[in-house]
């Protein structure tokens, strides 16, 4: 049975990480506990270890891609499995990416939130904004 390697969550506030580099290429053998890829977050650069021994069947995201926590990043085929068949089962990775848009997977910056966008639209339309009494006095 193949093993799915996910993007770990290193802290309570971590939402996503950027894959800096893979230490193994697809098709190479991997030992459990051996560094598999390197993740950069807002605060730390961390090496993610392989959870199982086998062959790296597929790396679903390229280096430099920003990936949300909990999303499958790589697939390890255990000994006795055909790595090519496991990689073909996952295809381009769309089935395991959890609906992450292609732009997000390619490392594009995140879009502004809907609240920020509607606030900017309201400012442009000349609508009144709520101001606290202390701020109004200033």
Short mmCIF file of C-alpha atoms in Angstrom, two decimals:
data_model
loop_
_atom_site.label_atom_id
_atom_site.label_comp_id
_atom_site.label_asym_id
_atom_site.label_seq_id
_atom_site.Cartn_x
_atom_site.Cartn_y
_atom_site.Cartn_z
CA UNK A 1 0.00 0.00 0.00
CA UNK A 2 1.44 3.36 -0.97
CA UNK A 3 2.04 6.08 1.63
CA UNK A 4 0.85 9.65 1.10
CA UNK A 5 3.23 12.31 2.46
CA UNK A 6 1.35 15.47 3.45
CA UNK A 7 2.41 19.05 4.14
CA UNK A 8 2.88 19.15 7.93
CA UNK A 9 1.55 21.88 10.18
CA UNK A 10 4.40 23.11 12.40
CA UNK A 11 2.42 25.63 14.46
CA UNK A 12 -1.07 26.82 15.28
CA UNK A 13 -0.88 29.74 12.89
CA UNK A 14 0.73 27.91 9.97
CA UNK A 15 -1.62 27.73 6.98
CA UNK A 16 0.79 26.84 4.15
CA UNK A 17 4.40 26.08 3.37
CA UNK A 18 6.68 26.48 0.37
CA UNK A 19 8.57 23.46 -0.93
CA UNK A 20 12.17 24.63 -1.28
CA UNK A 21 13.72 21.43 -2.62
CA UNK A 22 13.36 17.67 -2.78
CA UNK A 23 16.22 15.55 -1.51
CA UNK A 24 15.08 12.56 -3.58
CA UNK A 25 13.89 12.34 -7.17
CA UNK A 26 10.97 10.15 -8.23
CA UNK A 27 12.20 6.59 -8.65
CA UNK A 28 14.87 6.79 -5.94
CA UNK A 29 14.69 4.63 -2.84
CA UNK A 30 13.79 6.24 0.48
CA UNK A 31 14.38 5.04 4.04
CA UNK A 32 12.00 5.83 6.90
CA UNK A 33 13.24 8.87 8.83
CA UNK A 34 15.41 10.08 5.96
CA UNK A 35 14.91 13.73 4.83
CA UNK A 36 12.52 13.80 1.88
CA UNK A 37 11.90 17.49 1.16
CA UNK A 38 12.51 20.91 2.67
CA UNK A 39 9.68 23.29 3.64
CA UNK A 40 9.90 27.00 4.29
CA UNK A 41 7.26 28.74 6.40
CA UNK A 42 7.02 32.29 7.71
CA UNK A 43 9.26 31.39 10.64
CA UNK A 44 11.28 28.24 9.93
CA UNK A 45 13.05 26.17 7.27
CA UNK A 46 12.40 22.51 8.07
CA UNK A 47 13.34 19.14 6.59
CA UNK A 48 10.39 16.74 6.37
CA UNK A 49 11.31 13.11 6.94
CA UNK A 50 9.91 10.16 5.02
CA UNK A 51 7.26 8.34 7.07
CA UNK A 52 7.97 4.96 5.43
CA UNK A 53 10.63 3.09 3.48
CA UNK A 54 10.18 2.42 -0.22
CA UNK A 55 10.53 4.25 -3.52
CA UNK A 56 9.48 7.84 -4.13
CA UNK A 57 6.75 7.27 -6.73
CA UNK A 58 5.71 10.87 -7.34
CA UNK A 59 6.35 14.41 -6.21
CA UNK A 60 2.99 16.09 -6.79
CA UNK A 61 4.21 19.70 -6.51
CA UNK A 62 7.29 21.32 -8.05
CA UNK A 63 9.99 23.02 -6.03
CA UNK A 64 8.93 26.56 -5.14
CA UNK A 65 5.22 25.68 -4.93
CA UNK A 66 3.19 26.94 -1.98
CA UNK A 67 1.04 24.16 -0.53
CA UNK A 68 -1.65 24.28 2.17
CA UNK A 69 -1.18 22.20 5.33
CA UNK A 70 -2.59 18.68 5.16
CA UNK A 71 -2.41 18.43 1.37
CA UNK A 72 -0.59 15.44 -0.15
CA UNK A 73 2.83 16.48 -1.47
CA UNK A 74 4.47 13.16 -2.43
CA UNK A 75 3.72 9.45 -2.73
CA UNK A 76 5.99 6.67 -1.48
CA UNK A 77 5.52 3.21 -2.97
CA UNK A 78 6.38 0.55 -0.39
CA UNK A 79 8.69 -2.34 -1.29
CA UNK A 80 7.08 -4.79 -3.66
CA UNK A 81 4.88 -2.13 -5.31
CA UNK A 82 5.46 -0.81 -8.80
CA UNK A 83 6.35 2.89 -8.39
CA UNK A 84 5.25 3.72 -11.95
CA UNK A 85 1.82 2.17 -11.36
CA UNK A 86 1.40 4.09 -8.10
CA UNK A 87 2.40 7.35 -9.81
CA UNK A 88 -0.05 6.66 -12.65
CA UNK A 89 -2.83 6.06 -10.10
CA UNK A 90 -2.33 9.60 -8.80
CA UNK A 91 -2.03 11.07 -12.29
CA UNK A 92 -1.21 14.78 -12.22
CA UNK A 93 -2.10 14.97 -8.53
CA UNK A 94 -5.41 16.78 -9.01
CA UNK A 95 -7.30 14.08 -7.09
CA UNK A 96 -5.23 14.54 -3.94
CA UNK A 97 -4.62 18.27 -4.06
CA UNK A 98 -7.89 18.95 -2.32
CA UNK A 99 -9.16 21.43 -4.88
CA UNK A 100 -6.16 23.77 -4.60
CA UNK A 101 -6.16 26.01 -7.68
CA UNK A 102 -3.32 25.60 -10.16
CA UNK A 103 -2.14 29.16 -9.49
CA UNK A 104 -1.81 28.36 -5.80
CA UNK A 105 0.11 25.19 -6.58
CA UNK A 106 2.46 27.12 -8.85
CA UNK A 107 3.40 29.46 -6.05
CA UNK A 108 1.22 32.45 -7.00
CA UNK A 109 0.44 34.91 -4.22
CA UNK A 110 -2.91 34.40 -2.47
CA UNK A 111 -5.86 36.56 -3.49
CA UNK A 112 -7.20 39.26 -1.21
CA UNK A 113 -9.99 38.13 1.08
CA UNK A 114 -13.60 38.83 0.13
CA UNK A 115 -14.02 41.16 3.12
CA UNK A 116 -11.03 43.26 2.08
CA UNK A 117 -12.27 43.39 -1.50
CA UNK A 118 -15.76 44.48 -0.50
CA UNK A 119 -14.28 47.09 1.88
CA UNK A 120 -12.16 48.53 -0.92
CA UNK A 121 -15.20 48.59 -3.21
CA UNK A 122 -17.22 50.44 -0.56
CA UNK A 123 -14.44 53.03 -0.17
CA UNK A 124 -14.37 53.60 -3.90
CA UNK A 125 -18.13 54.06 -4.03
CA UNK A 126 -18.03 56.91 -1.48
CA UNK A 127 -19.98 54.97 1.16
CA UNK A 128 -19.72 56.01 4.81
CA UNK A 129 -17.46 54.01 7.08
CA UNK A 130 -18.09 53.36 10.75
CA UNK A 131 -15.69 55.36 12.94
CA UNK A 132 -15.35 55.13 16.69
CA UNK A 133 -16.11 58.28 18.73
CA UNK A 134 -12.46 58.57 19.85
CA UNK A 135 -11.22 58.45 16.26
CA UNK A 136 -13.85 60.98 15.20
CA UNK A 137 -12.55 63.49 17.78
CA UNK A 138 -9.02 63.19 16.41
#
